[in-house]
């Protein structure tokens, strides 16, 4: 239920729209996105199965296969991908948070911008980015067992919400 709700998050919609902006039709985009996520799901499942079976983290498994020094490239690559993916999601979530704040308080749309136009972000965008980033960092520091209820709530709320947005 968690992974299903994770795939129905707003980044999926932006993935679909990004593929369509490249010139693909809806009939071509659906299989592209489906098979892309299917390939990722297989890799994630196989990578996670080892850790779940033996209750050891990824770096330990990689060290057992490639040795101490041979594991460094794989661990660094995975850390880099995690950092980039977190950055992408923080930017998207900051934009979504800005839209939510504007919907609740319309005056937020007139938040003064003190950044130059070539900065690529406004002061309001930077504020919502940092609000989301701080909130995410606090949650990331909590143990998984304490976050279990949030995952359950997410798994129940996200699918009907995505369906409502889609409709």
One Martini backbone bead per residue (centre of mass of N, CA, C, O) as a GRO file, in nm:
protein
  167
    1UNK     BB    1   0.057   0.064  -0.019
    2UNK     BB    2   0.294   0.255  -0.008
    3UNK     BB    3   0.399   0.226  -0.305
    4UNK     BB    4   0.137   0.307  -0.437
    5UNK     BB    5   0.125   0.592  -0.309
    6UNK     BB    6   0.403   0.681  -0.420
    7UNK     BB    7   0.319   0.655  -0.732
    8UNK     BB    8   0.063   0.873  -0.667
    9UNK     BB    9   0.227   1.117  -0.681
   10UNK     BB   10   0.307   1.418  -0.819
   11UNK     BB   11   0.569   1.320  -0.974
   12UNK     BB   12   0.415   1.148  -1.178
   13UNK     BB   13   0.273   1.377  -1.328
   14UNK     BB   14   0.543   1.515  -1.409
   15UNK     BB   15   0.650   1.280  -1.575
   16UNK     BB   16   0.428   1.271  -1.784
   17UNK     BB   17   0.452   1.570  -1.877
   18UNK     BB   18   0.749   1.548  -1.965
   19UNK     BB   19   0.710   1.338  -2.187
   20UNK     BB   20   0.499   1.505  -2.349
   21UNK     BB   21   0.695   1.755  -2.396
   22UNK     BB   22   0.875   1.574  -2.606
   23UNK     BB   23   0.620   1.462  -2.814
   24UNK     BB   24   0.444   1.263  -2.692
   25UNK     BB   25   0.186   1.073  -2.668
   26UNK     BB   26  -0.039   0.920  -2.471
   27UNK     BB   27   0.002   0.637  -2.604
   28UNK     BB   28   0.321   0.650  -2.549
   29UNK     BB   29   0.349   0.735  -2.246
   30UNK     BB   30   0.228   0.503  -2.085
   31UNK     BB   31   0.441   0.279  -2.152
   32UNK     BB   32   0.690   0.432  -2.068
   33UNK     BB   33   0.616   0.474  -1.768
   34UNK     BB   34   0.546   0.185  -1.694
   35UNK     BB   35   0.825   0.051  -1.770
   36UNK     BB   36   0.998   0.232  -1.598
   37UNK     BB   37   0.866   0.153  -1.324
   38UNK     BB   38   0.907  -0.152  -1.354
   39UNK     BB   39   1.213  -0.152  -1.355
   40UNK     BB   40   1.249  -0.009  -1.083
   41UNK     BB   41   1.090  -0.218  -0.913
   42UNK     BB   42   1.277  -0.456  -0.957
   43UNK     BB   43   1.535  -0.331  -0.845
   44UNK     BB   44   1.425  -0.253  -0.565
   45UNK     BB   45   1.336  -0.535  -0.480
   46UNK     BB   46   1.611  -0.681  -0.508
   47UNK     BB   47   1.768  -0.493  -0.320
   48UNK     BB   48   1.571  -0.522  -0.065
   49UNK     BB   49   1.571  -0.833  -0.017
   50UNK     BB   50   1.845  -0.867   0.109
   51UNK     BB   51   1.800  -0.681   0.356
   52UNK     BB   52   1.539  -0.823   0.461
   53UNK     BB   53   1.653  -1.111   0.497
   54UNK     BB   54   1.936  -1.013   0.669
   55UNK     BB   55   1.928  -0.734   0.820
   56UNK     BB   56   2.090  -0.538   0.613
   57UNK     BB   57   2.256  -0.300   0.472
   58UNK     BB   58   2.378  -0.204   0.173
   59UNK     BB   59   2.686  -0.168   0.244
   60UNK     BB   60   2.722  -0.459   0.347
   61UNK     BB   61   2.652  -0.608   0.086
   62UNK     BB   62   2.865  -0.474  -0.094
   63UNK     BB   63   3.112  -0.563   0.075
   64UNK     BB   64   3.061  -0.874   0.037
   65UNK     BB   65   3.114  -0.853  -0.279
   66UNK     BB   66   3.358  -0.608  -0.324
   67UNK     BB   67   3.454  -0.504  -0.073
   68UNK     BB   68   3.578  -0.234   0.075
   69UNK     BB   69   3.689  -0.069  -0.183
   70UNK     BB   70   3.471  -0.162  -0.402
   71UNK     BB   71   3.219  -0.015  -0.251
   72UNK     BB   72   3.252   0.294  -0.284
   73UNK     BB   73   3.120   0.357  -0.559
   74UNK     BB   74   2.835   0.249  -0.487
   75UNK     BB   75   2.787   0.426  -0.237
   76UNK     BB   76   2.833   0.704  -0.374
   77UNK     BB   77   2.619   0.673  -0.593
   78UNK     BB   78   2.378   0.636  -0.403
   79UNK     BB   79   2.415   0.905  -0.251
   80UNK     BB   80   2.386   1.089  -0.497
   81UNK     BB   81   2.103   1.000  -0.585
   82UNK     BB   82   1.965   1.072  -0.316
   83UNK     BB   83   2.034   1.373  -0.321
   84UNK     BB   84   1.900   1.443  -0.593
   85UNK     BB   85   1.614   1.336  -0.528
   86UNK     BB   86   1.570   1.519  -0.284
   87UNK     BB   87   1.597   1.785  -0.436
   88UNK     BB   88   1.368   1.746  -0.636
   89UNK     BB   89   1.141   1.701  -0.422
   90UNK     BB   90   1.180   1.973  -0.274
   91UNK     BB   91   1.107   2.157  -0.507
   92UNK     BB   92   0.828   2.042  -0.565
   93UNK     BB   93   0.714   2.067  -0.274
   94UNK     BB   94   0.752   2.372  -0.255
   95UNK     BB   95   0.551   2.438  -0.479
   96UNK     BB   96   0.307   2.296  -0.351
   97UNK     BB   97   0.314   2.460  -0.089
   98UNK     BB   98   0.269   2.733  -0.224
   99UNK     BB   99  -0.012   2.660  -0.335
  100UNK     BB  100  -0.143   2.599  -0.061
  101UNK     BB  101  -0.094   2.874   0.072
  102UNK     BB  102  -0.244   3.037  -0.147
  103UNK     BB  103  -0.521   2.897  -0.102
  104UNK     BB  104  -0.544   2.991   0.197
  105UNK     BB  105  -0.347   3.257   0.134
  106UNK     BB  106  -0.368   3.480  -0.119
  107UNK     BB  107  -0.140   3.690  -0.027
  108UNK     BB  108   0.110   3.505  -0.103
  109UNK     BB  109   0.120   3.591  -0.409
  110UNK     BB  110   0.247   3.888  -0.290
  111UNK     BB  111   0.524   3.815  -0.229
  112UNK     BB  112   0.815   3.953  -0.190
  113UNK     BB  113   1.082   4.002  -0.419
  114UNK     BB  114   1.455   3.987  -0.348
  115UNK     BB  115   1.529   3.859  -0.617
  116UNK     BB  116   1.657   3.802  -0.897
  117UNK     BB  117   1.544   3.697  -1.205
  118UNK     BB  118   1.811   3.498  -1.253
  119UNK     BB  119   1.774   3.287  -1.006
  120UNK     BB  120   1.504   3.086  -1.052
  121UNK     BB  121   1.378   3.223  -0.787
  122UNK     BB  122   1.182   3.307  -0.530
  123UNK     BB  123   1.116   3.399  -0.215
  124UNK     BB  124   0.873   3.212  -0.185
  125UNK     BB  125   1.013   2.954  -0.291
  126UNK     BB  126   1.239   2.952  -0.077
  127UNK     BB  127   1.057   2.935   0.169
  128UNK     BB  128   0.905   2.669   0.095
  129UNK     BB  129   1.153   2.497   0.072
  130UNK     BB  130   1.251   2.530   0.372
  131UNK     BB  131   1.000   2.430   0.509
  132UNK     BB  132   1.006   2.148   0.386
  133UNK     BB  133   1.297   2.068   0.463
  134UNK     BB  134   1.260   2.084   0.767
  135UNK     BB  135   1.027   1.882   0.790
  136UNK     BB  136   1.181   1.643   0.655
  137UNK     BB  137   1.421   1.632   0.855
  138UNK     BB  138   1.260   1.565   1.104
  139UNK     BB  139   1.140   1.298   0.990
  140UNK     BB  140   1.422   1.163   0.920
  141UNK     BB  141   1.509   1.150   1.237
  142UNK     BB  142   1.302   0.947   1.272
  143UNK     BB  143   1.189   0.658   1.345
  144UNK     BB  144   1.014   0.428   1.170
  145UNK     BB  145   0.817   0.328   1.396
  146UNK     BB  146   0.694   0.627   1.429
  147UNK     BB  147   0.603   0.647   1.106
  148UNK     BB  148   0.388   0.425   1.047
  149UNK     BB  149   0.125   0.596   1.065
  150UNK     BB  150   0.191   0.776   0.820
  151UNK     BB  151   0.200   0.548   0.613
  152UNK     BB  152  -0.090   0.458   0.655
  153UNK     BB  153  -0.227   0.724   0.586
  154UNK     BB  154  -0.108   0.744   0.303
  155UNK     BB  155  -0.223   0.472   0.190
  156UNK     BB  156  -0.526   0.576   0.226
  157UNK     BB  157  -0.534   0.878   0.099
  158UNK     BB  158  -0.389   0.895  -0.184
  159UNK     BB  159  -0.556   0.730  -0.393
  160UNK     BB  160  -0.825   0.903  -0.379
  161UNK     BB  161  -0.686   1.173  -0.435
  162UNK     BB  162  -0.572   1.104  -0.714
  163UNK     BB  163  -0.842   1.036  -0.842
  164UNK     BB  164  -0.966   1.316  -0.799
  165UNK     BB  165  -0.751   1.472  -0.963
  166UNK     BB  166  -0.789   1.315  -1.226
  167UNK     BB  167  -1.102   1.382  -1.253
   0.00000   0.00000   0.00000
